[in-house]
XYZ file of C-alpha atoms in Angstrom:
245
model
C 161.373 24.662 -59.908
C 159.677 27.957 -59.391
C 160.902 30.813 -57.001
C 158.266 33.200 -55.819
C 158.761 36.633 -57.286
C 156.941 38.789 -54.704
C 158.845 41.024 -52.244
C 157.396 41.691 -48.990
C 156.172 45.198 -48.623
C 154.656 45.290 -45.147
C 155.137 48.439 -42.878
C 158.872 48.474 -42.858
C 159.532 52.409 -42.616
C 160.166 52.316 -46.451
C 162.893 49.868 -46.209
C 162.538 46.300 -47.802
C 165.271 43.965 -46.431
C 164.107 40.763 -47.879
C 164.463 39.930 -51.612
C 163.779 36.599 -53.477
C 166.681 34.841 -55.085
C 165.079 35.318 -58.533
C 165.391 39.117 -58.062
C 169.021 39.048 -57.279
C 172.081 39.544 -59.419
C 175.951 39.866 -59.109
C 175.446 43.737 -58.728
C 173.551 43.044 -55.426
C 176.583 41.347 -53.725
C 177.024 44.318 -51.476
C 173.687 43.909 -49.878
C 172.953 40.135 -50.564
C 176.427 38.803 -50.090
C 178.356 36.723 -52.606
C 176.333 33.578 -51.952
C 172.950 35.396 -52.324
C 173.943 37.195 -55.425
C 175.364 34.148 -57.214
C 172.427 32.176 -56.511
C 170.420 34.839 -58.318
C 172.742 34.556 -61.351
C 172.196 30.781 -61.221
C 168.574 31.309 -61.223
C 168.739 33.726 -64.070
C 170.581 30.991 -66.033
C 167.746 28.581 -65.662
C 169.617 26.302 -63.195
C 167.681 24.403 -60.719
C 168.071 26.652 -57.710
C 165.906 25.622 -54.645
C 163.247 28.287 -53.988
C 163.938 30.836 -51.495
C 164.903 34.392 -50.419
C 167.777 36.440 -48.926
C 167.517 38.621 -45.683
C 169.753 41.541 -46.924
C 172.666 43.019 -45.085
C 170.190 45.979 -44.424
C 168.260 43.860 -41.975
C 171.399 43.147 -40.153
C 172.465 46.795 -39.795
C 168.843 47.740 -38.904
C 168.533 45.156 -36.168
C 171.972 45.832 -34.488
C 171.602 49.634 -34.751
C 171.268 49.934 -30.976
C 174.519 48.113 -30.308
C 176.477 49.061 -33.356
C 178.798 51.411 -31.613
C 179.806 48.902 -28.965
C 180.033 46.141 -31.491
C 182.479 48.150 -33.794
C 184.553 48.990 -30.688
C 184.869 45.339 -29.613
C 185.596 44.307 -33.357
C 188.428 46.878 -33.637
C 190.067 45.666 -30.535
C 189.548 41.820 -31.536
C 191.435 42.518 -34.701
C 194.527 43.632 -32.801
C 194.648 40.827 -30.374
C 194.211 37.765 -32.622
C 197.454 36.179 -31.040
C 195.939 36.338 -27.581
C 193.491 33.344 -27.828
C 191.748 33.855 -24.385
C 191.213 37.606 -24.953
C 190.115 36.978 -28.503
C 187.500 34.242 -27.245
C 186.073 36.766 -24.700
C 185.689 39.615 -27.120
C 184.068 37.365 -29.606
C 181.667 36.073 -26.934
C 180.743 39.681 -26.068
C 180.062 40.588 -29.679
C 178.046 37.447 -30.217
C 175.997 38.351 -27.055
C 175.276 41.720 -28.375
C 173.900 40.398 -31.586
C 171.826 37.875 -29.667
C 170.466 40.480 -27.498
C 169.574 42.828 -30.322
C 167.787 39.963 -32.116
C 165.705 40.830 -35.133
C 163.955 44.087 -35.033
C 160.216 44.683 -35.412
C 160.282 45.987 -38.920
C 162.456 42.995 -40.196
C 160.646 40.094 -38.627
C 157.383 40.334 -40.387
C 159.132 40.506 -43.737
C 161.123 37.353 -42.995
C 158.090 35.409 -41.605
C 156.096 36.445 -44.677
C 158.684 35.403 -47.273
C 159.113 32.135 -45.392
C 155.340 31.235 -45.318
C 155.136 32.082 -49.118
C 157.470 29.022 -49.511
C 154.505 26.773 -48.414
C 152.976 25.477 -45.212
C 155.548 24.071 -42.939
C 158.480 24.606 -45.391
C 161.755 23.007 -44.109
C 164.645 25.280 -45.098
C 168.314 25.629 -44.960
C 169.455 28.931 -43.322
C 172.847 29.885 -44.835
C 175.160 32.795 -44.104
C 176.074 35.062 -47.017
C 178.618 37.682 -45.600
C 179.317 40.708 -47.668
C 182.813 40.180 -49.094
C 182.936 36.625 -48.119
C 184.152 35.248 -51.476
C 186.484 37.326 -53.604
C 189.692 37.166 -55.502
C 191.631 37.832 -52.208
C 189.509 36.006 -49.740
C 187.355 33.109 -49.129
C 185.320 32.427 -45.939
C 183.948 29.020 -47.047
C 182.708 26.996 -44.193
C 183.574 29.621 -41.546
C 180.312 31.123 -41.063
C 176.995 29.295 -39.891
C 174.559 27.211 -41.804
C 171.667 25.638 -40.234
C 169.760 22.892 -42.022
C 166.277 21.355 -41.573
C 164.735 24.475 -40.056
C 161.056 24.744 -39.756
C 158.660 27.175 -38.225
C 158.703 31.050 -37.785
C 160.367 31.081 -34.387
C 163.189 28.628 -35.353
C 163.748 30.491 -38.608
C 164.224 33.782 -36.777
C 166.586 32.201 -34.217
C 168.603 30.739 -37.223
C 169.021 34.083 -38.836
C 170.306 35.539 -35.693
C 172.810 32.619 -35.253
C 174.084 33.351 -38.801
C 174.607 36.901 -37.828
C 176.403 36.023 -34.731
C 178.819 33.701 -36.672
C 180.534 36.905 -37.924
C 182.275 36.949 -34.490
C 184.156 33.851 -33.873
C 187.912 33.541 -33.373
C 188.330 31.803 -36.560
C 186.519 34.402 -38.650
C 188.226 37.363 -36.712
C 191.671 35.730 -37.241
C 191.188 35.186 -40.910
C 189.905 38.765 -41.138
C 193.023 40.147 -39.449
C 195.342 37.913 -41.599
C 193.702 39.492 -44.763
C 193.744 43.088 -43.419
C 190.020 43.430 -43.282
C 189.383 46.253 -40.921
C 185.702 47.303 -41.924
C 182.889 46.383 -39.736
C 181.409 43.063 -41.171
C 177.818 42.733 -42.242
C 175.761 39.567 -42.829
C 173.020 38.743 -45.270
C 171.169 35.333 -44.834
C 170.030 32.968 -47.551
C 166.861 30.916 -46.845
C 166.280 28.025 -49.206
C 163.959 25.059 -49.107
C 165.853 21.790 -48.284
C 166.510 19.294 -50.936
C 166.458 15.634 -49.943
C 170.038 14.540 -51.174
C 171.273 10.983 -51.627
C 174.902 12.478 -52.335
C 176.089 16.031 -52.033
C 179.194 17.943 -52.117
C 181.294 20.903 -53.231
C 183.131 21.319 -56.493
C 186.159 23.597 -56.701
C 187.150 24.903 -60.278
C 190.862 25.380 -58.763
C 192.527 22.828 -56.653
C 192.058 24.205 -53.193
C 195.138 22.227 -51.807
C 197.648 23.330 -54.522
C 196.000 26.341 -56.238
C 196.395 24.328 -59.584
C 193.914 25.799 -62.080
C 194.055 22.737 -64.224
C 192.639 20.490 -61.558
C 188.664 20.333 -60.943
C 188.237 18.920 -57.529
C 184.853 17.526 -56.430
C 184.462 16.582 -52.589
C 181.299 14.749 -51.780
C 179.625 12.334 -49.443
C 176.414 10.480 -48.878
C 173.375 12.696 -47.666
C 173.697 16.361 -47.227
C 176.662 18.301 -48.154
C 177.068 19.892 -44.777
C 179.307 17.098 -43.594
C 181.740 17.775 -46.339
C 181.796 21.711 -45.758
C 182.321 21.021 -41.918
C 185.064 18.526 -42.462
C 183.141 15.714 -40.653
C 183.559 13.396 -43.606
C 186.663 13.067 -45.668
C 188.448 10.966 -48.265
C 185.180 9.742 -49.855
C 186.163 8.880 -53.516
C 184.183 8.898 -56.615
C 184.014 5.211 -56.855
C 182.672 5.168 -53.278
C 180.034 7.579 -54.442
C 179.054 5.447 -57.485
C 177.716 2.810 -55.343
C 174.104 2.616 -54.780
């Protein structure tokens, strides 16, 4: 499986905000998020990573520049009122609206579109959140931010990218950030990968997520796409169930 190695260099004011997965490594986690950087490492290890690219955190900052000050003020307030559910929901709604209104700026949009078209005519892709600092030794935002599957077409892709950015500002995410003492303004990279037709899919944990036992390897899986497992829509599917076919 081959990932395109080209990087879009259209008129962007000297700032490239899209990188192919093949070009990324762990050192890029600050710009590509943990998911994007780790996918680059998997590709470098010759593992079968679906072709794709990452819209870097730079694109989020560039696109929200006009609303950044208001967004930061609302975010600071939200972190102080996570116990007040109605107020938190209102602040999150306002922040998501700001991101939606800002959209994707005119220098970023052509880079995303060109990288998408390089995946092939009418490519069907998964658009996956990759927030900066989302996975580390002291935190894990797994399943909290947005993932949109089976996206096709320029307009729907751009919309999906914005929806990923918006997912930085939900009550669940803000409550978790407050509980971990994360006060910095959040940033979001977005991974775009071609969809894989999966008979079975899931998530593997090298440490038991329920008990923290490092001696237990836990695999949660289901028939079809793994999205239903991450979202909690399907539970208690056993290995013996998945072996049927």
